[in-house]
Amino acid sequence: MSEQLEIKELDQVVVRFSGDSGDGMQLAGNIFSTVSATVGNGISTFPDYPADIRAPQGSLTGVSGFQVHIGQGKVYTPGDLCDVLVAMNAAALKTQYRYAKPQATIIIDTDSFGPSDLKKANFQTTDYLGEMGIDPDRVVACPLTKMVKDCLADSGMDNKAVLKCRNMFALGLVCWLFNRDLSLVANFLREKFAKKPAIAESNIKVVQAGYDYGHNVHASVPSTYRIETKDKVKGRYMDITGNKATAYGLIAAAEKAGLKLYLGSYPITPATDILHELSKHKSCGVITVQCEDEISGCASAIGASFAGALAATSTSGPGICLKSEAMNLAVIDELPLVVIDVQRGGPSTGLPTKSEQTDLLQALYGRNGESPMPVIAATSPTNCFDAAYAACKIALEHLTPVILLTDAFVANGSAAWKLPTMEELPSIHPHYVTEEQRGQYTPYERDPETLVRYWAIPGMEGYTHIIGGLEKDGKTGAISTNPENHDLMCRLRAEKVARIPVPDLQVAGDADADLLIVGFGGTYGHLYSAMEELRLKGHKAALAHFQYINPLPANTAAVLNKYKKVVVAEQNLGQLASYLRSKVDGFVPYQYNEVKGQPFVVSELVKAFEDIINE
């Protein structure tokens, strides 16, 4: 029988793990994506979990999902629909089948489809496959729970601990389906459970059992699949989430600048992992403080900046509201500070575990007074490293707070990342005082070209100064209420930000496109994929994607005015489009807006963009 098994080679595949919040779907998905990245596949992941701390077991609102898209080359999105759906219970099948392709293979745990399970999931009959119109031939139905219990019968583990291993059986089955090397899974588990080796070995045993089950019953799945890696680039790779990449970007920038890194933060979904990650790296000179609230998180970072550290604070949209007064202190004091906003669904508590791009106008304008700040938006999980590094470089070289926008999609998602060397990273030169200024230093003396003030660190002899929240005289540094001075200082602070050099806006696709697609931040992969789909269908299309939003690239107006039709696509109700209209004379784009808390669906983008082209 095994000799007849066919191995098909695929360019790409999408797998979605789903089950109760306590079923370990995020871990199973993370392991599968890590193993795929380790063998050189391109990956893109999307964790999709509920906001409930723990919803009732088997309930529709408590389903947690993890989708991973793996491919031969670079992968830009987690995929619209999955080729393989793992549904650990009836509620998972009911809620997640909508994300499966019509021909998808579905793996279910039949032990979790009893009468009470079906009732919780609002099934009307016991024929749940027929009720949902699912072809039984596409379903791998196995008594997963029973087999895990049998596998660990002699382990000495209690029933609750045994049931926690069910996700590893599903992972083993998926690893068999895609010819994954189980030694890589074993290495991951032994590292994760290094302090609990018995737990690690039990999980490894269950993974093997799932793999063996797939091998033994492959008559129900006539093919296994292999995804080879093409265009291999030598280097060290890892599967990295956006939040971890952001943390690494901050660490790298501090090391490059020769400074200690300080993070003042308060836990908030989905930004907390940045604090968690940085707290592991005291050996790199990283100082992390979990403060009592958002305000003190930002205020303490400003204090660290005044003392000469590379300072950062991390939060999400609600925290930006609370930090705004302290952020303005960094504006008027002209101190380097990186403010990380991992955007989530709002307003108020909103959708705390979902993703939106609804904080853009808050980042640009959401403070009292004239308070200009550079704004950068990360475009992917791996780009979070580069964006964080760039934010630090701007903050230190131009003595300004900088806002880095990521979002829940790129922050929790992951991709294969080639680790850079320190030599490859751009240099960072903080704008320190000069020896010539010793004894006659005033805090708002500026470089005439960049308008950046000179940074003196407390304790440096001959550079005594005072800064604070009250307006200061631009020449003496003394408190001033002079109208002309205040007008001048507002203009200088704005002009300083406007003069920050940022890369030109790049355009991908056709130079003579019938439609230019415009976006910013974490929607890059979906918009790029939509552009490529349009081109494959014979349309001329291009993409201009913003990473630097304030200041805008110098060629912004030239690019946007070049094309007859431009559509601005964003996960809000038109914030970037409004901002661009205010900055580019005569710019009147089409708009594509969604505020669903979910990533764009590429097929829906393509249809909408085709309608605009054909209009």
XYZ file of C-alpha atoms in Angstrom, residues 92-587:
496
model
C -13.991 25.021 15.068
C -15.461 23.288 12.025
C -18.575 25.477 12.166
C -16.695 28.786 12.354
C -13.546 28.016 10.359
C -14.858 26.122 7.338
C -15.560 29.487 5.703
C -11.767 29.912 5.428
C -11.280 26.626 3.537
C -11.094 26.115 -0.218
C -13.878 23.953 -1.723
C -11.346 21.157 -2.344
C -9.551 21.489 1.017
C -8.551 18.492 3.108
C -10.219 18.692 6.534
C -8.821 16.929 9.605
C -11.237 16.511 12.524
C -11.177 14.902 15.954
C -14.324 12.746 15.919
C -14.145 12.447 19.715
C -15.088 16.133 19.914
C -18.213 15.833 17.751
C -20.560 14.248 20.280
C -24.169 15.400 20.855
C -23.211 18.056 23.426
C -20.403 19.349 21.198
C -22.750 19.639 18.221
C -25.356 21.405 20.360
C -22.817 23.999 21.579
C -21.837 24.629 17.958
C -25.506 25.140 16.938
C -25.652 22.127 14.646
C -29.236 21.033 14.035
C -28.522 17.349 13.238
C -25.872 14.715 13.891
C -24.999 14.769 10.181
C -22.720 17.781 10.625
C -20.841 17.210 7.364
C -24.033 17.031 5.357
C -25.440 20.035 7.158
C -22.421 22.085 6.051
C -22.268 20.550 2.572
C -18.840 18.987 3.127
C -17.804 16.005 0.980
C -16.860 13.184 3.414
C -14.156 12.037 0.980
C -12.212 15.224 1.788
C -12.363 14.602 5.538
C -9.734 12.778 7.572
C -11.870 11.803 10.553
C -9.906 10.249 13.375
C -10.604 9.560 17.071
C -7.761 11.882 17.949
C -8.467 12.259 21.673
C -8.707 8.479 22.226
C -5.471 7.853 20.353
C -3.609 10.470 22.381
C -4.872 8.875 25.594
C -3.740 5.447 24.361
C -0.368 6.846 23.321
C 0.284 8.354 26.773
C -1.444 5.637 28.863
C 1.821 4.654 30.550
C 3.211 8.193 30.899
C 1.938 8.822 34.410
C 0.371 12.101 33.258
C -3.082 13.068 34.523
C -6.010 13.340 32.102
C -5.814 17.141 31.874
C -2.125 17.052 30.927
C -2.743 14.274 28.396
C -5.481 16.281 26.667
C -3.095 19.225 26.299
C -1.053 17.058 23.915
C -3.886 16.665 21.365
C -2.503 19.548 19.328
C 0.746 17.627 18.831
C -1.129 14.671 17.275
C -2.723 17.048 14.767
C 0.695 18.598 14.120
C 2.197 15.144 13.485
C -0.544 14.344 10.989
C 0.062 17.622 9.135
C 3.827 16.989 9.185
C 3.198 13.636 7.527
C 0.961 15.238 4.946
C 3.754 17.656 3.982
C 6.808 15.435 4.393
C 8.223 17.433 7.298
C 11.258 16.174 9.205
C 10.110 15.263 12.709
C 13.610 15.735 14.127
C 13.120 19.485 13.628
C 9.873 19.313 15.606
C 11.607 17.333 18.338
C 14.391 19.910 18.568
C 11.819 22.709 18.928
C 9.926 20.889 21.689
C 13.056 19.952 23.636
C 14.156 23.583 23.539
C 10.737 24.920 24.516
C 10.330 22.462 27.407
C 13.996 22.381 28.413
C 13.051 22.638 32.107
C 10.382 19.932 31.747
C 12.034 17.150 29.708
C 9.284 14.627 30.507
C 6.679 16.955 28.985
C 8.883 17.447 25.911
C 9.289 13.694 25.360
C 5.559 13.057 25.799
C 4.762 15.687 23.172
C 7.378 14.249 20.819
C 5.849 10.801 21.258
C 2.390 12.150 20.361
C 3.755 13.982 17.282
C 5.233 10.684 16.100
C 1.905 8.934 16.719
C 0.108 11.504 14.565
C 2.699 11.095 11.824
C 2.377 7.289 11.983
C -1.419 7.516 11.859
C -1.198 9.503 8.632
C 1.198 6.972 7.172
C -0.987 4.013 8.159
C -4.332 5.335 6.865
C -3.128 7.202 3.788
C -5.775 5.477 1.681
C -8.097 8.305 2.778
C -5.503 10.874 1.664
C -4.018 9.512 -1.582
C -1.198 12.072 -1.832
C 1.396 13.702 0.365
C 3.039 16.935 -0.637
C 6.482 18.444 -0.800
C 7.362 22.104 -1.170
C 10.952 22.556 -2.253
C 12.808 25.818 -1.694
C 14.033 27.763 -4.714
C 16.447 30.690 -4.931
C 18.191 29.804 -1.698
C 20.284 32.611 -0.226
C 23.022 31.545 2.151
C 22.605 32.866 5.666
C 21.114 32.206 9.071
C 17.309 32.186 9.094
C 14.620 32.086 11.735
C 10.838 32.255 11.898
C 10.214 35.622 13.528
C 7.087 37.483 14.615
C 6.713 41.202 14.056
C 6.848 41.999 17.777
C 10.074 40.037 18.218
C 11.552 41.691 15.113
C 10.635 45.106 16.551
C 12.438 44.231 19.786
C 15.510 43.060 17.870
C 15.501 46.263 15.808
C 15.605 48.348 18.985
C 18.452 46.249 20.424
C 20.482 46.460 17.205
C 20.056 50.243 17.001
C 21.172 50.725 20.607
C 24.250 48.592 20.007
C 25.058 50.443 16.788
C 24.709 53.801 18.553
C 26.707 52.655 21.573
C 23.831 53.318 23.986
C 21.823 51.444 26.582
C 18.264 50.623 25.549
C 15.427 51.534 27.921
C 11.811 50.427 27.441
C 9.122 51.873 29.681
C 5.901 50.027 28.988
C 2.540 48.863 30.289
C 1.052 45.533 29.144
C -1.581 45.867 26.417
C -2.753 43.518 23.670
C -1.226 43.131 21.090
C 2.010 44.977 22.046
C 2.974 43.156 25.258
C 5.319 40.677 23.540
C 7.770 43.521 22.833
C 8.160 44.046 26.586
C 8.409 40.289 27.162
C 11.099 39.869 24.508
C 13.237 42.828 25.565
C 13.130 41.696 29.201
C 15.100 38.594 28.147
C 18.102 40.617 26.949
C 19.661 42.258 29.999
C 22.998 40.910 28.772
C 22.715 43.312 25.815
C 22.374 46.324 28.099
C 18.577 46.394 27.827
C 16.616 47.891 30.710
C 12.877 47.152 30.822
C 10.394 48.586 33.309
C 6.786 47.421 33.509
C 5.204 50.620 34.765
C 1.988 51.143 36.689
C 0.227 52.767 33.725
C 0.693 53.998 30.169
C 1.510 57.563 31.226
C 4.396 56.555 33.468
C 5.661 54.153 30.812
C 6.135 57.045 28.414
C 7.262 59.553 31.047
C 9.926 57.195 32.398
C 11.219 56.659 28.849
C 11.537 60.422 28.435
C 13.566 60.520 31.641
C 15.819 57.766 30.315
C 16.241 59.708 27.074
C 17.192 62.875 28.969
C 19.780 60.755 30.810
C 21.327 59.619 27.517
C 19.729 56.255 26.699
C 17.981 55.117 23.555
C 14.462 55.241 24.979
C 11.296 53.546 23.747
C 7.754 52.920 24.900
C 5.367 50.332 23.429
C 1.581 50.237 23.403
C -1.534 50.075 21.235
C -4.110 52.686 20.244
C -5.740 53.202 23.676
C -2.298 53.632 25.217
C -1.316 56.260 22.655
C -4.289 58.321 23.880
C -2.954 58.142 27.432
C 0.664 58.799 26.441
C -0.124 61.857 24.319
C 0.696 64.449 26.990
C 4.048 62.856 27.739
C 4.758 62.485 24.009
C 4.247 66.222 23.680
C 6.839 66.742 26.415
C 9.304 64.878 24.188
C 8.244 67.115 21.271
C 8.876 70.421 23.060
C 12.038 69.128 24.764
C 13.222 67.669 21.428
C 14.387 64.412 22.981
C 14.877 61.130 21.094
C 12.078 58.681 21.831
C 10.588 55.764 19.874
C 6.851 55.292 20.457
C 5.612 51.936 19.158
C 1.889 51.682 18.391
C 0.767 48.135 17.592
C -2.620 49.037 16.157
C -5.711 47.028 17.058
C -9.457 47.302 16.489
C -11.089 50.311 18.117
C -12.507 52.634 19.294
C -12.252 52.118 23.064
C -11.543 48.464 23.912
C -12.999 47.592 20.517
C -11.505 44.406 19.075
C -8.353 43.990 21.180
C -7.039 40.880 19.396
C -7.868 42.018 15.855
C -6.010 44.249 13.419
C -6.784 47.657 11.914
C -4.998 50.741 10.586
C -7.194 53.195 12.434
C -4.544 55.056 14.456
C -2.921 56.907 11.549
C -4.537 60.301 12.112
C -4.003 59.944 15.859
C -0.292 59.353 15.208
C -0.093 62.370 12.920
C -2.281 64.850 14.804
C -3.520 63.375 18.090
C -1.804 65.788 20.482
C -2.477 69.326 21.685
C -0.664 72.220 20.071
C 1.606 72.109 17.040
C 3.330 68.793 17.745
C 5.002 67.334 14.651
C 6.403 63.813 14.877
C 7.929 61.549 12.251
C 5.668 58.556 11.547
C 6.915 55.261 10.098
C 4.772 52.187 9.314
C 6.141 48.633 9.189
C 5.051 46.626 6.151
C 5.566 43.001 7.273
C 6.685 40.935 10.283
C 10.314 40.945 9.109
C 10.175 44.616 8.109
C 9.377 45.435 11.746
C 13.117 45.032 12.398
C 14.096 47.530 9.689
C 11.326 49.951 10.626
C 12.263 49.897 14.325
C 15.933 50.408 13.451
C 15.046 53.313 11.131
C 12.844 54.893 13.835
C 15.755 54.753 16.294
C 18.165 56.251 13.760
C 15.816 59.178 13.051
C 15.112 59.752 16.754
C 18.798 59.855 17.710
C 20.092 61.798 14.725
C 17.271 64.362 14.648
C 16.449 64.582 18.371
C 12.737 63.943 18.043
C 10.147 61.446 19.217
C 9.214 59.050 16.398
C 6.042 56.983 16.108
C 6.400 53.475 14.709
C 3.079 52.037 13.529
C 2.737 48.279 13.314
C -0.528 46.378 13.707
C -1.807 43.142 15.213
C -1.534 41.372 11.850
C 2.191 41.980 11.337
C 3.003 41.985 15.079
C 1.575 38.509 15.749
C 2.215 37.138 12.267
C 5.568 35.667 11.356
C 7.815 35.111 8.367
C 11.198 33.610 7.550
C 13.871 36.200 8.341
C 17.510 36.228 7.295
C 19.488 37.592 10.224
C 21.612 40.598 9.219
C 25.121 41.230 10.479
C 25.876 44.420 12.409
C 28.185 45.481 9.577
C 25.253 45.458 7.145
C 23.207 47.916 9.208
C 23.407 51.697 8.587
C 25.507 53.722 11.019
C 23.782 55.773 13.730
C 25.334 59.043 14.923
C 23.439 60.706 17.798
C 23.507 64.520 17.449
C 25.688 65.271 20.442
C 27.104 68.621 21.546
C 30.535 69.599 20.266
C 33.636 70.484 22.262
C 33.418 74.062 20.937
C 30.100 74.550 22.757
C 31.512 73.724 26.200
C 30.831 76.530 28.656
C 28.482 78.410 26.305
C 25.933 75.717 25.492
C 22.244 76.545 25.235
C 19.775 73.685 24.674
C 18.102 75.000 21.510
C 21.166 75.970 19.510
C 20.668 74.227 16.161
C 22.548 72.807 13.217
C 21.784 75.331 10.457
C 21.277 72.628 7.795
C 19.050 70.167 9.662
C 17.706 72.463 12.420
C 18.491 69.683 14.906
C 19.454 70.881 18.375
C 22.579 69.505 20.068
C 22.172 66.759 22.676
C 23.938 67.267 26.006
C 23.755 64.534 28.629
C 23.333 65.507 32.306
C 26.650 65.343 34.111
C 28.736 66.577 31.176
C 30.853 69.390 32.566
C 30.275 72.706 30.837
C 26.867 71.808 29.367
C 24.496 72.617 32.228
C 20.977 73.255 30.933
C 17.272 73.017 31.764
C 14.495 71.732 29.501
C 10.825 71.143 30.306
C 7.225 71.481 29.236
C 7.117 75.272 29.152
C 8.154 77.054 25.959
C 11.786 78.198 25.969
C 13.617 81.046 24.326
C 15.333 79.694 21.243
C 18.565 81.530 22.006
C 18.939 81.428 25.799
C 16.889 78.362 26.776
C 15.096 80.401 29.450
C 11.307 80.133 29.895
C 9.611 82.464 27.426
C 6.032 83.595 26.752
C 7.115 85.918 23.957
C 4.625 85.538 21.060
C 7.227 85.875 18.310
C 9.522 83.359 19.996
C 6.711 80.795 20.358
C 5.734 81.228 16.698
C 9.378 80.755 15.686
C 9.885 77.671 17.866
C 6.704 76.008 16.494
C 7.927 76.617 12.949
C 11.434 75.373 13.733
C 10.165 72.137 15.271
C 7.912 71.522 12.261
C 10.612 72.384 9.744
C 13.110 70.125 11.515
C 10.798 67.151 10.991
C 10.049 68.204 7.415
C 13.784 68.212 6.613
C 14.374 64.627 7.752
C 15.591 62.735 4.660
C 13.508 59.661 3.837
C 13.752 57.281 0.846
C 11.786 58.043 -2.315
C 8.442 56.322 -2.808
C 9.033 53.199 -4.896
C 6.553 51.931 -7.487
C 6.240 48.223 -8.268
C 4.541 46.870 -11.373
C 3.821 48.596 -14.682
C 5.215 52.064 -15.360
C 2.207 52.790 -17.616
C -0.360 51.253 -15.276
C -4.077 51.849 -15.766
C -4.442 51.743 -11.977
C -2.025 52.711 -9.217
C -2.765 50.991 -5.908
C -1.700 52.966 -2.825
C -1.445 51.682 0.732
C 0.644 51.869 3.866
C 1.971 49.597 6.574
C 0.901 46.004 7.107
C -1.359 45.665 4.046
C 1.675 45.547 1.741
C 1.592 41.800 1.088
C -2.100 41.735 0.210
C -1.906 44.780 -2.048
C 1.222 43.492 -3.792
C -0.455 40.110 -4.360
C -3.563 41.831 -5.715
C -1.415 43.857 -8.109
C 0.293 40.694 -9.369
C -3.078 38.969 -9.824
C -4.311 41.907 -11.897
C -1.224 41.777 -14.084
C -1.649 38.008 -14.609
C -5.191 38.746 -15.790
C -3.874 41.154 -18.418
C -4.363 44.464 -16.626
C -1.654 47.081 -16.230
C -1.317 47.772 -12.518
C 1.212 49.262 -10.116
C 1.662 49.626 -6.361
C 3.040 52.548 -4.346
C 3.238 51.591 -0.681
C 4.089 54.103 2.036
C 6.420 53.261 4.886
C 7.458 56.834 5.635
C 4.333 58.917 6.261
C 5.696 62.017 7.998
C 7.610 63.448 6.365
C 6.328 62.082 3.077
C 8.880 61.059 0.444
C 9.927 64.001 -1.734
C 8.543 62.375 -4.897
C 5.073 61.650 -3.460
C 3.172 64.226 -5.534
C 5.003 63.258 -8.734
C 4.117 59.587 -8.279
C 0.480 60.098 -7.316
C -0.216 62.595 -10.098
C 1.342 60.422 -12.795
C -1.537 57.943 -13.056
C -5.061 58.511 -14.364
C -6.632 56.257 -11.750
C -5.383 55.813 -8.194
C -7.036 53.795 -5.445
C -6.018 54.161 -1.790
C -6.725 50.899 0.032
C -6.578 50.853 3.827
C -8.086 49.158 6.863
C -9.910 52.248 8.101
C -12.482 54.639 6.642
C -10.068 56.736 4.619
C -7.369 58.206 6.865
C -4.398 57.911 4.491
C -6.525 59.124 1.577
C -7.551 62.181 3.610
C -3.961 62.891 4.625
C -2.669 62.584 1.046
C -5.426 64.861 -0.264
C -4.292 67.500 2.243
C -0.664 67.187 1.123
C -0.954 66.762 -2.660
C -2.817 69.434 -4.608
C -5.542 68.077 -6.870
C -5.236 64.501 -5.633
